Short mmCIF file of C-alpha atoms in Angstrom, two decimals:
data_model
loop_
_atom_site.label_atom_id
_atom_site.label_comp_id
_atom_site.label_asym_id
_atom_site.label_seq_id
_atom_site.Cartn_x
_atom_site.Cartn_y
_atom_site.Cartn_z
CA UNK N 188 52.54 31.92 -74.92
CA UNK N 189 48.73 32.01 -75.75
CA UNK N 190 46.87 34.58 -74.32
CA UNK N 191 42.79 34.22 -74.15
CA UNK N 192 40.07 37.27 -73.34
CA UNK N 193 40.56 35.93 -69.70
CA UNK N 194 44.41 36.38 -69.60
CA UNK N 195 44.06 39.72 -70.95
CA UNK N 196 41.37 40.64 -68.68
CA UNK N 197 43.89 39.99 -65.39
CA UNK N 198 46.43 42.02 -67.21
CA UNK N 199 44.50 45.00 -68.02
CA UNK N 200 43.35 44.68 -64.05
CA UNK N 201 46.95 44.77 -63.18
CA UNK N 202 47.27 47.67 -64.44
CA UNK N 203 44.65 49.38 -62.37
CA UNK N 204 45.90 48.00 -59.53
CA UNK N 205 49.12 45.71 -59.50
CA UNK N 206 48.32 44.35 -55.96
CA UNK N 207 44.57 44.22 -56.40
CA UNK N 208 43.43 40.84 -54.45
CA UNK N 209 42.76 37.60 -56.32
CA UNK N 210 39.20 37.48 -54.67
CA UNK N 211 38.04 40.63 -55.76
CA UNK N 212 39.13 40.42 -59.03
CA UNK N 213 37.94 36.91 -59.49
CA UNK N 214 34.58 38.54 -58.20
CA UNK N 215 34.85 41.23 -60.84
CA UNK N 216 35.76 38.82 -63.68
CA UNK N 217 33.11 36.48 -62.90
CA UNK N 218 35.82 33.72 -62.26
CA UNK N 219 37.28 31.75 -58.83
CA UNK N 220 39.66 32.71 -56.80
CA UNK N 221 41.91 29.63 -57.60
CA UNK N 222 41.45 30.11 -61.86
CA UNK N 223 42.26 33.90 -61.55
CA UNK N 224 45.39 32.83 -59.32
CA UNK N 225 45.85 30.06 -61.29
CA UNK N 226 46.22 32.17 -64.72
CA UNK N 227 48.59 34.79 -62.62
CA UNK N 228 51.30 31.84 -62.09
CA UNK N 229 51.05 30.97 -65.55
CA UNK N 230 51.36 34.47 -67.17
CA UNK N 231 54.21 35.33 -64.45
CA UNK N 232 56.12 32.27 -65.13
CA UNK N 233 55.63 33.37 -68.73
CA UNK N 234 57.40 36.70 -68.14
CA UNK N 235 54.76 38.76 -66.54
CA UNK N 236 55.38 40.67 -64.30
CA UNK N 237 54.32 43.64 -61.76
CA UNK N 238 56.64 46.22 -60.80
CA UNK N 239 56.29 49.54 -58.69
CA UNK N 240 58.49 52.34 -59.61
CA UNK N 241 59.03 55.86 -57.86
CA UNK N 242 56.64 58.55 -59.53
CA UNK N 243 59.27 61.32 -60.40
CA UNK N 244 56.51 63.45 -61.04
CA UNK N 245 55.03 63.46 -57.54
CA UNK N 246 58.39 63.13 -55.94
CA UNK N 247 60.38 66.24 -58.25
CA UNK N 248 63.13 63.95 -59.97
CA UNK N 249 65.38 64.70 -62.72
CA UNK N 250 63.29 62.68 -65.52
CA UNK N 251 65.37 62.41 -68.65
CA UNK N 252 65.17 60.50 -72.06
CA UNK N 253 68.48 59.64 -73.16
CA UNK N 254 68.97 58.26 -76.79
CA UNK N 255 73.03 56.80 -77.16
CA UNK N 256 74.14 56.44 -80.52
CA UNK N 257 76.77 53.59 -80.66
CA UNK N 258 79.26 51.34 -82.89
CA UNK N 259 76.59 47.81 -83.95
CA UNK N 260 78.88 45.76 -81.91
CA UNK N 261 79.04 47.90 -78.62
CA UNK N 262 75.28 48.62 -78.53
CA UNK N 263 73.73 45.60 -76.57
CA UNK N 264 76.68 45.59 -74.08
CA UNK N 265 75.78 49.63 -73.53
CA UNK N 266 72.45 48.77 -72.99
CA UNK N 267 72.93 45.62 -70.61
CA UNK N 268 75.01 48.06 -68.59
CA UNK N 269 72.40 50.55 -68.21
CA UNK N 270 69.49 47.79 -67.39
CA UNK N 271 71.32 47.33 -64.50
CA UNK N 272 71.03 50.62 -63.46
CA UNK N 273 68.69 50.74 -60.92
CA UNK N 274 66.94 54.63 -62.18
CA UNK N 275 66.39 53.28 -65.51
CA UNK N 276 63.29 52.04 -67.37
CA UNK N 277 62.21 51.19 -70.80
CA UNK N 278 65.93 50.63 -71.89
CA UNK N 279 65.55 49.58 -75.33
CA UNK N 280 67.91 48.82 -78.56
CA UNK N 281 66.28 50.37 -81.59
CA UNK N 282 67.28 51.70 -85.22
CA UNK N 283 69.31 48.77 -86.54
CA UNK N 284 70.74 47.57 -83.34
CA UNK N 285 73.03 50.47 -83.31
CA UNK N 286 71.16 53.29 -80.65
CA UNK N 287 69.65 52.80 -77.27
CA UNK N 288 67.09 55.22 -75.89
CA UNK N 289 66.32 54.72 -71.87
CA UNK N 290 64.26 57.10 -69.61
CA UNK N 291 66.33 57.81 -66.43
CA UNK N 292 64.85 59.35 -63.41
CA UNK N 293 67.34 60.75 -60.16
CA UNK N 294 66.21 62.66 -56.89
CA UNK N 295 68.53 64.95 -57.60
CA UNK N 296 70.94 66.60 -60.49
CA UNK N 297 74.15 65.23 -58.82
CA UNK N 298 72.91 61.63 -60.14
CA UNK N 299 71.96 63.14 -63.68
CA UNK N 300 75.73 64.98 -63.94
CA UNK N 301 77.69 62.39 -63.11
CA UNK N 302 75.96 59.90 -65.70
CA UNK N 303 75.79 62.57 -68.52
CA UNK N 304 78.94 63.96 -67.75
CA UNK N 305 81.34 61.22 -66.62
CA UNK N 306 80.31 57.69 -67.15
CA UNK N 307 78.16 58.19 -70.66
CA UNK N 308 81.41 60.22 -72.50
CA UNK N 309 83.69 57.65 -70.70
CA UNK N 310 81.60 54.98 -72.53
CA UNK N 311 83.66 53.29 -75.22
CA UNK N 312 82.59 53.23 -79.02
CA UNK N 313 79.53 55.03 -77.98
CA UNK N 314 79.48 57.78 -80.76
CA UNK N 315 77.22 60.35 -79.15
CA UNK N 316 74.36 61.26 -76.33
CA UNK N 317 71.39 63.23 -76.86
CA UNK N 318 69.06 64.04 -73.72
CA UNK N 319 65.68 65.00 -73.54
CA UNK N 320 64.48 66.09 -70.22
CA UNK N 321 60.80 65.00 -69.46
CA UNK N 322 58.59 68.05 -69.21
CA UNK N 323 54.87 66.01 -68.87
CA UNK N 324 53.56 62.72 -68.96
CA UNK N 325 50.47 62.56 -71.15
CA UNK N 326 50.37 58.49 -71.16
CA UNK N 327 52.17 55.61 -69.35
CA UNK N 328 54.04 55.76 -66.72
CA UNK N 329 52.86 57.26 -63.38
CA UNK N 330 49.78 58.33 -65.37
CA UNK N 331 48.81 55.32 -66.65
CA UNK N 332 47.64 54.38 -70.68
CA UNK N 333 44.34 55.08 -70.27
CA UNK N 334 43.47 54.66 -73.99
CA UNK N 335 44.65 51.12 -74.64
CA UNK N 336 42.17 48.70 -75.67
CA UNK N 337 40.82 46.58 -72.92
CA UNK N 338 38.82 43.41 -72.07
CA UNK N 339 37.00 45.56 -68.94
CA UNK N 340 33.87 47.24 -69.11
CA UNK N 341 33.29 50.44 -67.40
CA UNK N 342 32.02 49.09 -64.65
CA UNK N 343 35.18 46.46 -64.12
CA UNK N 344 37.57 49.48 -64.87
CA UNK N 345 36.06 51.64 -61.99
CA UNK N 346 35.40 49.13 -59.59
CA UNK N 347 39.72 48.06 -60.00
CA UNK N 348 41.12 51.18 -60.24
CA UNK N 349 43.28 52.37 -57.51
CA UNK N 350 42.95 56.02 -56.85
CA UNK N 351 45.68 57.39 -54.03
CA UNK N 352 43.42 58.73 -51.28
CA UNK N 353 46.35 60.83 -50.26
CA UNK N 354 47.46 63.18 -53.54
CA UNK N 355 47.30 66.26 -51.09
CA UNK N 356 50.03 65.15 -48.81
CA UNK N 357 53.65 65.65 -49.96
CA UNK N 358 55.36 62.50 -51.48
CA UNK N 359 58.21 61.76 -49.80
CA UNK N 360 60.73 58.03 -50.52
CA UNK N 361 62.87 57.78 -48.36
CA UNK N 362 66.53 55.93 -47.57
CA UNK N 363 64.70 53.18 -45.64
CA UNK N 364 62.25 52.75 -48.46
CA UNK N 365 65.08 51.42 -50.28
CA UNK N 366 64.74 47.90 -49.72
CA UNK N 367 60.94 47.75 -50.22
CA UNK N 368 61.25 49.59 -53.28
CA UNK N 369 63.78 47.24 -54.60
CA UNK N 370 61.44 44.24 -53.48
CA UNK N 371 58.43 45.50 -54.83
CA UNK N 372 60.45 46.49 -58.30
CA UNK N 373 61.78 42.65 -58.88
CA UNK N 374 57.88 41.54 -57.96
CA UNK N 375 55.03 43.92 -57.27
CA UNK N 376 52.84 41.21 -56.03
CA UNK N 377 54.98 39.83 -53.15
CA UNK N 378 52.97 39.17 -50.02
CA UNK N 379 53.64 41.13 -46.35
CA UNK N 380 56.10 38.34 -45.04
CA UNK N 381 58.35 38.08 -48.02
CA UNK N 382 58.16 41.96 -47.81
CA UNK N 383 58.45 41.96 -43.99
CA UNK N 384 61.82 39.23 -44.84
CA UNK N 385 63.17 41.29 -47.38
CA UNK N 386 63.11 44.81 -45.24
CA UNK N 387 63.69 43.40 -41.35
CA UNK N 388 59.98 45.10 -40.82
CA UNK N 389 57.24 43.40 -39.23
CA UNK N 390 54.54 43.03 -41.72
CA UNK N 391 52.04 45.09 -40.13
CA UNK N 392 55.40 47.95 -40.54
CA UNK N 393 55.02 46.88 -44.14
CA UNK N 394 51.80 47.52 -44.96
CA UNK N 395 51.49 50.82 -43.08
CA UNK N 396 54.12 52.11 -45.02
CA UNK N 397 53.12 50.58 -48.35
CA UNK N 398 50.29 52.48 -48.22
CA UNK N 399 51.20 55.49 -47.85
CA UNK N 400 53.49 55.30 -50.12
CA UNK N 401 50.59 54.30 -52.46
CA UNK N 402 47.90 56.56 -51.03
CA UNK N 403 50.37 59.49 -51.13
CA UNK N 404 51.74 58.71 -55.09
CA UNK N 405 54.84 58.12 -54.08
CA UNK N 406 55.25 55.19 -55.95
CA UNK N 407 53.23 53.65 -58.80
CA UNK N 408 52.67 49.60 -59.77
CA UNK N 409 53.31 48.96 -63.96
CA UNK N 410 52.92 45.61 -65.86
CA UNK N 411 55.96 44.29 -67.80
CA UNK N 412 55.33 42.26 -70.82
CA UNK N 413 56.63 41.36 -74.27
CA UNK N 414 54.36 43.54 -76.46
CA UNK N 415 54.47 40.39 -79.18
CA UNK N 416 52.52 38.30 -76.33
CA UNK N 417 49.29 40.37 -77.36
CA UNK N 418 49.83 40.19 -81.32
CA UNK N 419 52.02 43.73 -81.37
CA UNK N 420 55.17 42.90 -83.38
CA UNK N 421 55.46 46.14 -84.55
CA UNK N 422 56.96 48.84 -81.86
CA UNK N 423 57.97 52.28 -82.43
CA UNK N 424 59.30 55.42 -80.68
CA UNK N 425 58.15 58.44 -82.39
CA UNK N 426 60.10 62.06 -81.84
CA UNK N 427 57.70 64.37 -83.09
CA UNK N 428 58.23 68.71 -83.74
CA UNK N 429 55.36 70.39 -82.32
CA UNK N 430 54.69 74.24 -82.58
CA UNK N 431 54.51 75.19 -79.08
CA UNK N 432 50.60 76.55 -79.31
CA UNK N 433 49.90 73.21 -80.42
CA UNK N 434 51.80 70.97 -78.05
CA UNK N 435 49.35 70.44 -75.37
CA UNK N 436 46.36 69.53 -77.73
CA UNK N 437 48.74 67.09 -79.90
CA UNK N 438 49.98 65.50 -76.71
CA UNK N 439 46.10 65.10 -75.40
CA UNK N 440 45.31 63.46 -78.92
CA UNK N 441 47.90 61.14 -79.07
CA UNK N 442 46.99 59.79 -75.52
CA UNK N 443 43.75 58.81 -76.70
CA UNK N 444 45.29 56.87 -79.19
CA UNK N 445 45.11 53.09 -78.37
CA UNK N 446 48.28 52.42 -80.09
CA UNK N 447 49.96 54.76 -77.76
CA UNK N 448 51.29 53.27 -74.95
CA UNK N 449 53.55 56.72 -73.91
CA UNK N 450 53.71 60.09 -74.73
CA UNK N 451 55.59 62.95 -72.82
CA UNK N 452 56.32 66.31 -73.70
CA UNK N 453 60.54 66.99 -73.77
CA UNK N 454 62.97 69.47 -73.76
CA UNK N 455 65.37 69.12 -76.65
CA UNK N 456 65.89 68.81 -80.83
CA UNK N 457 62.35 67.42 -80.80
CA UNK N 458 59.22 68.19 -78.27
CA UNK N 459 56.71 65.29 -78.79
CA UNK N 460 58.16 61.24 -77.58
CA UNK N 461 55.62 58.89 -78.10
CA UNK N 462 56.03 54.92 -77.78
CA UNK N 463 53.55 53.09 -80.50
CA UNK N 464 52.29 49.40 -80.68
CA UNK N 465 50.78 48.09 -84.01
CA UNK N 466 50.52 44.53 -85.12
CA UNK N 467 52.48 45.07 -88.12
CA UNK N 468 54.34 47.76 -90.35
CA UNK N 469 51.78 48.18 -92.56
CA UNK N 470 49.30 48.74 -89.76
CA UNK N 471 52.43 51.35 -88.42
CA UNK N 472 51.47 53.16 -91.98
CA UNK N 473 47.69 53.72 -91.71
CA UNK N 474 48.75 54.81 -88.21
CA UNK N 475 51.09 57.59 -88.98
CA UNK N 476 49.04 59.01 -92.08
CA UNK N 477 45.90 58.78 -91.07
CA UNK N 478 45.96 59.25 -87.60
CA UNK N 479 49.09 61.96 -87.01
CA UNK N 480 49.34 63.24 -90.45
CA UNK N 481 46.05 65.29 -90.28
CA UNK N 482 47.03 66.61 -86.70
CA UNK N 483 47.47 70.24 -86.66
CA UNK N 484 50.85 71.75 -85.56
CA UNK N 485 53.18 68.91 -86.34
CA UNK N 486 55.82 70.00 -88.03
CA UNK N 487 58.27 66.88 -88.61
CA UNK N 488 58.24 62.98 -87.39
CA UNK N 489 60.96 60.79 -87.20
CA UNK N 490 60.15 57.22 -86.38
CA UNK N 491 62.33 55.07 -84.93
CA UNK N 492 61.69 51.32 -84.85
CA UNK N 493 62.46 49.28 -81.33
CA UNK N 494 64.41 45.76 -82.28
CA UNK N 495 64.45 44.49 -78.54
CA UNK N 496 63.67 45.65 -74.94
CA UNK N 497 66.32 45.04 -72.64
CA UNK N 498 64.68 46.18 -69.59
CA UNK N 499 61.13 47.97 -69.04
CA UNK N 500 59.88 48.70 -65.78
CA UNK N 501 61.36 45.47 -63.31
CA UNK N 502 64.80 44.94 -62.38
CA UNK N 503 66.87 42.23 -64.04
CA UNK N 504 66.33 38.68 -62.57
#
């Protein structure tokens, strides 16, 4: 798929605002309604896609990052299996085809106990399970990747960013959210009456509840896309050591980085998980010793290269 300044320009607006209105960002862009629209269809046919997910954060879930080494020839089927999962995200194969790291987020620990306890062991010719419990989002996710190079100005970027209204009222998803949340996961840009369809609401139900659930942070809109679309071929998770007194200020830096597209703080063997996007290995290099190397307070990087996402923020289709 090519991608021109104006394709990137609706994606970077999608992620300000997944449901933001044709017409206004055709009037921010400078465009039509009908060519903005028109280059939507085309990038979502493409693979493209917008997809709202719960914010564990605002909600208080169990937010884990488990990384499952396996046999080669068990790996993909692991990973397929967990894709389908609907609390998973960024389910990925990595490291010679042979581990699969996923971030897995439950309302509550019953959820987390029986998948680390009972299915994952039960798992055959995985080989072991290390988990990481998410401690704070620095970049993507919920919070956004604020330092990512964009086609916006400063002007575009405040005019499409969504800002809840609502942050000091208690999140709250519940049971009957299920079926919008499910909706609004396979496509984040369905309209009221396929929404209205999909939950037996009326649409006016719909959008009163949408949102809130927006306004409130209950839920949060991300853009799925094959990272090689924009000229990234070269995608990394990086598990970095941190000395505690430097953790927070490492974690800050790296979010200003625009080859970061995530970074969290963790519990576990390693304190620091970072995704990174580069166009190549050698531009992976200048990136890691120029860039981390001269950070203060990291102690030890391991970098661990992503062959293939199987699933990052939609359901399966």
């Amino acid at each position: 798929m090519e991608i021109d300044t104006l394709d990137q320009s609706v994606i970077d607006a999608l992620r300000l605002d997944g449901r933001v209105s044709f017409s206004t960002l055709a009037e921010v862009l400078g465009v039509s309604d009908q060519t903005v629209a028109r280059r939507y269809r085309r990038l979502h046919d493409e693979g493209v896609r917008v997809a709202a997910m719960p914010d564990g954060v605002r909600l208080g879930y169990d937010m884990w990052m488990i990384r499952l080494q396996s046999a080669p020839d068990s790996a993909a089927a692991i990973a397929d299996a967990l894709a389908r999962r609907p609390d998973t995200s960024w389910v990925t194969l990595a490291s010679g085809g042979t581990e699969i790291t996923c971030i897995v987020q439950n309302p509550g620990t019953a959820d987390r106990e029986t998948l680390l306890l009972q299915k994952l062991p039960r798992t055959p010719r995985l080989v072991s399970v290390r988990a990481h419990c998410l401690m704070h989002h620095f970049a993507g996710g919920p919070v956004g990747g604020e330092a990512r190079s964009t086609m916006l100005n400063p002007e575009q970027t405040e005019r499409l960013r969504y800002r809840p209204a609502l942050l000091d009222t208690p999140a709250v998803l519940a049971a009957e959210d299920g079926p919008l949340l499910a909706a609004l996961n396979r496509d984040g840009r369905l309209g009221f009456p396929q929404l209205a369809a999909a939950t037996g609401w009326s649409e006016s139900t719909v959008r009163r509840r949408l949102e809130q659930l927006r306004a409130t942070g209950a839920i949060f809109f991300d853009v799925e896309l094959d990272p090689a679309t924009l000229g990234f071929r070269a995608r990394f998770m990086l598990w970095l050591t941190v000395a505690p007194a430097h953790l927070a200020a490492v974690g800050e830096e790296l979010a200003r980085h625009p080859e970061v597209v995530f970074v969290a703080a963790t519990i576990g063997e390693t304190n620091l998980m970072a995704i990174v996007l580069c166009r190549n290995v050698a531009d992976l290099y200048t990136y890691v010793t120029h860039r981390i190397g001269p950070l203060q307070g990291v102690e030890r990087l391991e970098s661990v290269p992503a062959l293939r996402h199987v699933k990052q923020v939609a359901s399966l289709v």
